[in-house]
Short mmCIF file of C-alpha atoms in Angstrom, two decimals:
data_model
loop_
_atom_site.label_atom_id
_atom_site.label_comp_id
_atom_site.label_asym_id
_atom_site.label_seq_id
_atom_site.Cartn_x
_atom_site.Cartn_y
_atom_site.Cartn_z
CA UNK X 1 62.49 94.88 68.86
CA UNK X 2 65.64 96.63 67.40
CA UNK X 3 65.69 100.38 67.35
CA UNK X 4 66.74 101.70 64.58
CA UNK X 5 66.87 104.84 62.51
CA UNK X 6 66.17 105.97 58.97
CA UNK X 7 68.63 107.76 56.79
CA UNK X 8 68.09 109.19 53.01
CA UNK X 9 70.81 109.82 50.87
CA UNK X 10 71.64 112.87 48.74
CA UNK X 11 72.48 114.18 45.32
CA UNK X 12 75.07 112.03 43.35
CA UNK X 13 73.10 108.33 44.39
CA UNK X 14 71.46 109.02 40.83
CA UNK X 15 72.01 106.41 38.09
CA UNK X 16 69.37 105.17 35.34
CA UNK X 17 67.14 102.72 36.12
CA UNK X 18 66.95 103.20 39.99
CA UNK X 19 63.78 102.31 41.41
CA UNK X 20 62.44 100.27 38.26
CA UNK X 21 62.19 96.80 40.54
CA UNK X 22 60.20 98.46 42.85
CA UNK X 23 57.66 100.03 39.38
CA UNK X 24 57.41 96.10 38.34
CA UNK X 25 56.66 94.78 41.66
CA UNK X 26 54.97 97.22 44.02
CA UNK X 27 51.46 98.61 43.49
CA UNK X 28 52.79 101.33 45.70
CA UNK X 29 55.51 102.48 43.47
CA UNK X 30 52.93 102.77 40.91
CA UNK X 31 51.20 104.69 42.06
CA UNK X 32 53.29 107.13 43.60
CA UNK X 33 55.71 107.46 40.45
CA UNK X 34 51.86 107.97 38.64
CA UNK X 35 51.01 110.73 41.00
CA UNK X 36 54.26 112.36 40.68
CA UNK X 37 54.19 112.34 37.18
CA UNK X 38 50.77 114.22 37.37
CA UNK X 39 51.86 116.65 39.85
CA UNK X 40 55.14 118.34 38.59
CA UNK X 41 54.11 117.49 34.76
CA UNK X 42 57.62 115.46 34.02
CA UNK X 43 57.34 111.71 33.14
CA UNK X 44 59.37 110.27 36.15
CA UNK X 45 58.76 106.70 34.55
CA UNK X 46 60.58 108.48 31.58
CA UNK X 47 63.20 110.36 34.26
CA UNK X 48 64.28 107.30 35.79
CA UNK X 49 64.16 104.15 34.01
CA UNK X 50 65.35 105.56 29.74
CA UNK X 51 68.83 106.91 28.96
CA UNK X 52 68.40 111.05 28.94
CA UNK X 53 69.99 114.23 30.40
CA UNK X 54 67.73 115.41 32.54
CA UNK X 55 68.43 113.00 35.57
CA UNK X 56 71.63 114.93 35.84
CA UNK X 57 70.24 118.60 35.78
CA UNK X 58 69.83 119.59 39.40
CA UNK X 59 66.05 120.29 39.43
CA UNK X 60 65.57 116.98 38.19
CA UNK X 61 67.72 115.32 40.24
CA UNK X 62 66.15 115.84 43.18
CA UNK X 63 62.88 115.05 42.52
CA UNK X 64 63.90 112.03 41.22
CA UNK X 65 65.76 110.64 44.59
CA UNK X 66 63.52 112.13 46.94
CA UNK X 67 60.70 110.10 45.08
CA UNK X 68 62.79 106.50 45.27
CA UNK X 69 64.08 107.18 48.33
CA UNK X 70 60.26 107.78 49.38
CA UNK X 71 59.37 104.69 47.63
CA UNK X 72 61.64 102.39 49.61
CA UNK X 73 60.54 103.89 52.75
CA UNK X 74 56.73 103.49 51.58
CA UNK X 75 57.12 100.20 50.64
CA UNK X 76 59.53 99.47 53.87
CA UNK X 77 56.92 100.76 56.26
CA UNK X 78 53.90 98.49 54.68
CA UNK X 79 55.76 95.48 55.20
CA UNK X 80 57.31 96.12 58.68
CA UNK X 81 55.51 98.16 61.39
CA UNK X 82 58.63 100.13 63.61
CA UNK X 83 58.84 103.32 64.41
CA UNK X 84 62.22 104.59 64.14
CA UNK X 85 64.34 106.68 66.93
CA UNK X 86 65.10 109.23 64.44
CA UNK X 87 65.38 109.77 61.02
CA UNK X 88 68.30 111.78 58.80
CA UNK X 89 69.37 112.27 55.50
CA UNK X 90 72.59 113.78 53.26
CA UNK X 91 71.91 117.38 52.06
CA UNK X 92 68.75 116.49 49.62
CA UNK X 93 68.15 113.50 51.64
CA UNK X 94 66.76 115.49 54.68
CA UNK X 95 63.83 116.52 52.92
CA UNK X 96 63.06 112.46 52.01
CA UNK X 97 63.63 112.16 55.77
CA UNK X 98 60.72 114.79 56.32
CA UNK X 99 58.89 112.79 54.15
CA UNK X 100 59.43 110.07 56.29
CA UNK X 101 58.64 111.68 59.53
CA UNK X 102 55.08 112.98 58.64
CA UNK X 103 56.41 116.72 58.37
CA UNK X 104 55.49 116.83 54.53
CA UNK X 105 53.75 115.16 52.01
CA UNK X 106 55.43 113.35 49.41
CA UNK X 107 54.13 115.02 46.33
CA UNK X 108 54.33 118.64 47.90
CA UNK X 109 58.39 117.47 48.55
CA UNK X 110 58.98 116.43 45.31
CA UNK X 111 57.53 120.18 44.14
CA UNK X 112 59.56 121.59 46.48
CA UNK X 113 62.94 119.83 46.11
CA UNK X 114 62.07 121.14 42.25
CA UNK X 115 61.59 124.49 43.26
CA UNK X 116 65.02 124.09 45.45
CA UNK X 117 67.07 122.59 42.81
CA UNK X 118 65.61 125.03 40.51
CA UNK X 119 67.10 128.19 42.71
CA UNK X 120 70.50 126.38 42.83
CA UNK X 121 70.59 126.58 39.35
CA UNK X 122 69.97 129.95 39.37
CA UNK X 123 71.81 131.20 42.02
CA UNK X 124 75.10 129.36 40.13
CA UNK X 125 74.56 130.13 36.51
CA UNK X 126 77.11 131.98 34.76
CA UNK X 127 79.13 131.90 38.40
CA UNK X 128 81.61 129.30 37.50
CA UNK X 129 80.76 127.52 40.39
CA UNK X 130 82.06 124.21 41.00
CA UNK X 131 82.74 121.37 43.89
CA UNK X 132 85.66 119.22 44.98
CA UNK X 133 86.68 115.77 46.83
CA UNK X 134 89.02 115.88 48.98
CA UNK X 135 90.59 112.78 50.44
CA UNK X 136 93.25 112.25 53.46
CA UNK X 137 92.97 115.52 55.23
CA UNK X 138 91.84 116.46 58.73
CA UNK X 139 89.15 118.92 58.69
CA UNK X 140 91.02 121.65 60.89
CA UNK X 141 93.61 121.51 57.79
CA UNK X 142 90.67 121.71 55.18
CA UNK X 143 89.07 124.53 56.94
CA UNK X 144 92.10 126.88 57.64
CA UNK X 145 93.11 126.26 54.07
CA UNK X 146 90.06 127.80 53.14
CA UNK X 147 90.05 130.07 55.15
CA UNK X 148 93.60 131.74 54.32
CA UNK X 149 91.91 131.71 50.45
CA UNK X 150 89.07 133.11 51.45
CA UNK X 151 91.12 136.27 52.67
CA UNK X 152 92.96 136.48 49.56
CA UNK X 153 89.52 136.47 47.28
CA UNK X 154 89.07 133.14 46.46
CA UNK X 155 85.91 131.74 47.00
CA UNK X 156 85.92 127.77 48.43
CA UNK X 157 84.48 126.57 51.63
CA UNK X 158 83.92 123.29 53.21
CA UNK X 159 80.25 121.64 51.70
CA UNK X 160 80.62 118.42 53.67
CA UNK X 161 81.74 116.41 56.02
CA UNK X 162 81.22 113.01 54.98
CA UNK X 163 83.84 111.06 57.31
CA UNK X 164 87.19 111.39 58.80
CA UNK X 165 89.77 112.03 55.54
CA UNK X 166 87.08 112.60 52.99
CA UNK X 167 85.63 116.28 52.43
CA UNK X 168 83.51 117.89 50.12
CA UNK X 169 84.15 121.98 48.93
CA UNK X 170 82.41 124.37 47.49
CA UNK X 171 82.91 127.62 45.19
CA UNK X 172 83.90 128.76 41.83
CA UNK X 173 85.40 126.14 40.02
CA UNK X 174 88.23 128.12 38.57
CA UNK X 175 89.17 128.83 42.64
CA UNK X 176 89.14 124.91 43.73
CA UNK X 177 91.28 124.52 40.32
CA UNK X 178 94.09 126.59 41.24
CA UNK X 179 94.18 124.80 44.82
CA UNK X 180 94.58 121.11 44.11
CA UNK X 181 98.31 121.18 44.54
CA UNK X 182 98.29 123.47 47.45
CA UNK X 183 96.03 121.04 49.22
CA UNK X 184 98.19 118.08 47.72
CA UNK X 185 101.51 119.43 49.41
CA UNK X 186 99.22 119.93 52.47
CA UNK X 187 99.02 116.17 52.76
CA UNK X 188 95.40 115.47 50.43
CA UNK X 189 95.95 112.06 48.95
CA UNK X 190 93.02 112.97 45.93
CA UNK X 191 91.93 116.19 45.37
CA UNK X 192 89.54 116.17 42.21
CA UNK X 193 87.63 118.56 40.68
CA UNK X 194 83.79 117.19 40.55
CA UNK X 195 81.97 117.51 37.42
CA UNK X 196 79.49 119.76 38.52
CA UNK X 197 77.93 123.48 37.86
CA UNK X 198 76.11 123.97 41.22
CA UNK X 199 78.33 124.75 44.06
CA UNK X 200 76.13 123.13 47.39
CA UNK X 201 76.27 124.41 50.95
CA UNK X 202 77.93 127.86 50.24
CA UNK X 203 77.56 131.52 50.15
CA UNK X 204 76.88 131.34 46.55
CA UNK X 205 73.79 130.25 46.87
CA UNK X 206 72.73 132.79 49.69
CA UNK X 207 70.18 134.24 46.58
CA UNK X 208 68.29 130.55 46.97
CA UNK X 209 67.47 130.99 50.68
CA UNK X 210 64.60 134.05 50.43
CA UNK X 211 63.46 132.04 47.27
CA UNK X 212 62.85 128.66 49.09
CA UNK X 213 61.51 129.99 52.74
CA UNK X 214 57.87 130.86 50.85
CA UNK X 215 57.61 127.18 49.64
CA UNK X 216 58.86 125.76 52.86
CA UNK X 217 56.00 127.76 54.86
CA UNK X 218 53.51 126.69 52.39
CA UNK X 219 54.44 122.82 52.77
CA UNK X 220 55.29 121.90 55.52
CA UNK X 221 53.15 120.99 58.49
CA UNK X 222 53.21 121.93 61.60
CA UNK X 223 53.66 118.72 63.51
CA UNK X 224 56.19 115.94 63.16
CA UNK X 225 55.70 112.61 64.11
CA UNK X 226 59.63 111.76 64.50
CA UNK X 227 62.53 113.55 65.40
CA UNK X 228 64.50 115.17 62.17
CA UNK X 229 68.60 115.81 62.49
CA UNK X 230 69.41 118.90 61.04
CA UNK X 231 72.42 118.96 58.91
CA UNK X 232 73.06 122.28 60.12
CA UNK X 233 73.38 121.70 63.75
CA UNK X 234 73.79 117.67 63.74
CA UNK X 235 70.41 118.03 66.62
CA UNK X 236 66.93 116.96 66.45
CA UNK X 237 64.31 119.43 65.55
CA UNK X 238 60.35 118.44 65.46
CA UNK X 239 58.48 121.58 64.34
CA UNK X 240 57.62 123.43 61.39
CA UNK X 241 59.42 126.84 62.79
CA UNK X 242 62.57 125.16 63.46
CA UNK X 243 62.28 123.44 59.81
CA UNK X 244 61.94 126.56 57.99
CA UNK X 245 64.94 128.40 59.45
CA UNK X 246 67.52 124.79 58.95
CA UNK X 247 66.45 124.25 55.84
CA UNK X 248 67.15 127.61 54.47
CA UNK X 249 70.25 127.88 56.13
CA UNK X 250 70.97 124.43 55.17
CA UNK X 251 71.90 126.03 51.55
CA UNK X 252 74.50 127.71 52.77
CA UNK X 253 76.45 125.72 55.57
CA UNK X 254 78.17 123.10 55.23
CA UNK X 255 76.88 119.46 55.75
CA UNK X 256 77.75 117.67 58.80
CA UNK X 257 76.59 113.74 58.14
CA UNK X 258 79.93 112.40 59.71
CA UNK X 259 78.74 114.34 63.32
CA UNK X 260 74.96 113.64 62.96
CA UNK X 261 76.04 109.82 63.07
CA UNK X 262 78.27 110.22 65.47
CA UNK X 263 76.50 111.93 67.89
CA UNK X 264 73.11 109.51 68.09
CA UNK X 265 75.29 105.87 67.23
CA UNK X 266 74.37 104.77 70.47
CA UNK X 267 70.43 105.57 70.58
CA UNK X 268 70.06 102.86 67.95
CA UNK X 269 70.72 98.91 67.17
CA UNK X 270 70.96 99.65 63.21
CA UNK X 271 70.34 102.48 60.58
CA UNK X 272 68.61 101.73 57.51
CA UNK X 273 69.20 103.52 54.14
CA UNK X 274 66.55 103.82 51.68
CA UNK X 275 66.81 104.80 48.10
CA UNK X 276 69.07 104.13 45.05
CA UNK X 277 72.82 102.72 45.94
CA UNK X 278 74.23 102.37 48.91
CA UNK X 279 76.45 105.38 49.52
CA UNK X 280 75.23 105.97 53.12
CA UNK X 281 76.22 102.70 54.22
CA UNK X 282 79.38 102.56 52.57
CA UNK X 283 80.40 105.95 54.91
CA UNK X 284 78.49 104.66 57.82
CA UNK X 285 81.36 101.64 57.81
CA UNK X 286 83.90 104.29 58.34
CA UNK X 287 82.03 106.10 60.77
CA UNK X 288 80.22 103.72 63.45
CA UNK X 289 80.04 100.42 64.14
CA UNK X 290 76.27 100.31 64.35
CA UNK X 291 75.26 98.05 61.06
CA UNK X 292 73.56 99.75 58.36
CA UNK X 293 71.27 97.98 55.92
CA UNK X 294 69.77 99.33 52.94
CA UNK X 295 66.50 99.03 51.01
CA UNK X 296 66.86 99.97 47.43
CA UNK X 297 65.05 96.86 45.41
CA UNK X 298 62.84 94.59 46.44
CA UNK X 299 65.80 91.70 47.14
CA UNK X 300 67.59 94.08 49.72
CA UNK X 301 63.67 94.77 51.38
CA UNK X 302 63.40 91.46 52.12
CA UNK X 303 66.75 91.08 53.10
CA UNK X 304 66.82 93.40 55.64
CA UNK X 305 63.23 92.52 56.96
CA UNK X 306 64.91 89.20 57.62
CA UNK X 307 67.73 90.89 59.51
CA UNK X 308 65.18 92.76 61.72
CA UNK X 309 63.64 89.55 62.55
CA UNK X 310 66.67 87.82 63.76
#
């Protein structure tokens, strides 16, 4: 049998409509979008599947992946029985992968990932705070940059590293503005400002870490059943303690996706992403050579149960 690994994408895999095949053909994504509509008090079949503005506030947004991406891994796991070597996901996506790896339930995740996009909001509003994407850079360019702006006020850092040449930062908005052409004479081949008001994986949201550590002792349990890789340290971590203290700080450091893959390629045969889109995979083919599959409708299930079967 093929070992694999489960991975859970982040914020921005959003798009109307995600996770409706699985509503009209799973009993299990029935239920779950029922209970989650009872728990937190929004309509998720309303959230996800009808044109409205909510899907792209942050404390929506997160309930709203975590809950597809824990639908696909539901469903996933009813059909095929593996256990995987490890599981991981992209900022957000590592509490789906807790889902996944018995450290929390689903429903007390998706009121949690509320809670957290909830003090995001806060911790941002009225800042000014902003992200960008950076393209064609090496990271030890990126991070100096930032660094020499940091000393003269400005407020940017690097948010994350989602493979070689393609960074994420994070600050005020008006700050990442007035660098785009200093990082385009530095060699960037795109550097755009993101249309966004919450600035991830930065000291501006160092008023969101107190606020979440409360909710993260009440949820989470004390056992895992699988391994979890922190985004913090790119290493495994398996206990409630350990959870606590990455997740918090996972607010305010940066990412590292690009090194988590990197550094456990070669414990598995084939990562699977589950959840809307297939953004994982997509940097996974820059970043390993260990085939990723996705499950994100009911076509690409079956598709990649028949791939695990070969």
């Amino acid at each position: 049998m093929k070992k694999i690994a489960f991975i859970f994408p982040g914020q921005g895999s959003q798009t109307i409509g995600m996770g409706k095949d699985f509503f009209e053909n799973s009993k299990i994504a029935k239920e779950m979008i029922s209970k989650a509509t009872q728990r937190l008090g929004i309509d998720f079949e309303e959230l996800l599947f009808e044109e409205n503005d909510n899907l792209g506030k942050t404390e929506f947004t997160q309930p709203a992946i975590l809950l597809v991406s824990s639908i696909a891994n539901a469903i996933f796991k009813d059909k095929y029985k593996i256990k995987p070597q490890f599981v991981l996901g992209h900022s957000l996506g590592e509490f789906s992968a807790l889902v996944s790896a018995g450290a929390i339930d689903y429903l007390d995740a998706l009121e949690l990932v509320h809670k957290r996009g909830l003090f995001m909001t806060e911790a941002c509003a009225g800042a000014g705070a902003g992200m960008m994407a950076l393209v064609g850079l090496e990271d030890s360019i990126v991070e100096k940059i930032c660094e020499e702006q940091r000393k003269s006020g400005k407020k940017v850092w690097a948010a994350n590293y989602n493979m070689d040449g393609q960074l994420v930062l994070a600050g005020l908005k008006a700050d990442l503005e007035s660098l785009v052409d200093t990082f385009k004479e530095a060699g960037a081949k795109r550097a755009i400002v993101l249309d966004m008001s919450v600035a991830s994986h930065c000291e501006l949201l160092r008023s969101a870490v107190e606020n979440l550590k409360p909710y993260l002792e009440e949820y989470l349990k004390e056992e895992f059943v699988i391994d979890v890789i922190s985004n913090v340290t790119a290493k495994p971590y398996n206990t409630k303690e350990e959870a606590i203290e990455l997740l918090s700080e996972q607010l305010v450091n940066p990412v590292k996706y690009k090194h988590s893959i990197s550094a456990f390629e070669d414990k598995v045969d084939v990562f699977i992403e589950f959840g809307n889109g297939i953004v994982l995979k997509g940097l996974n083919r820059k970043i390993t050579k260990v085939p990723t599959l996705n499950v994100s409708d009911m076509d690409s299930l079956a598709k990649t149960i028949e791939a695990l079967n070969e």
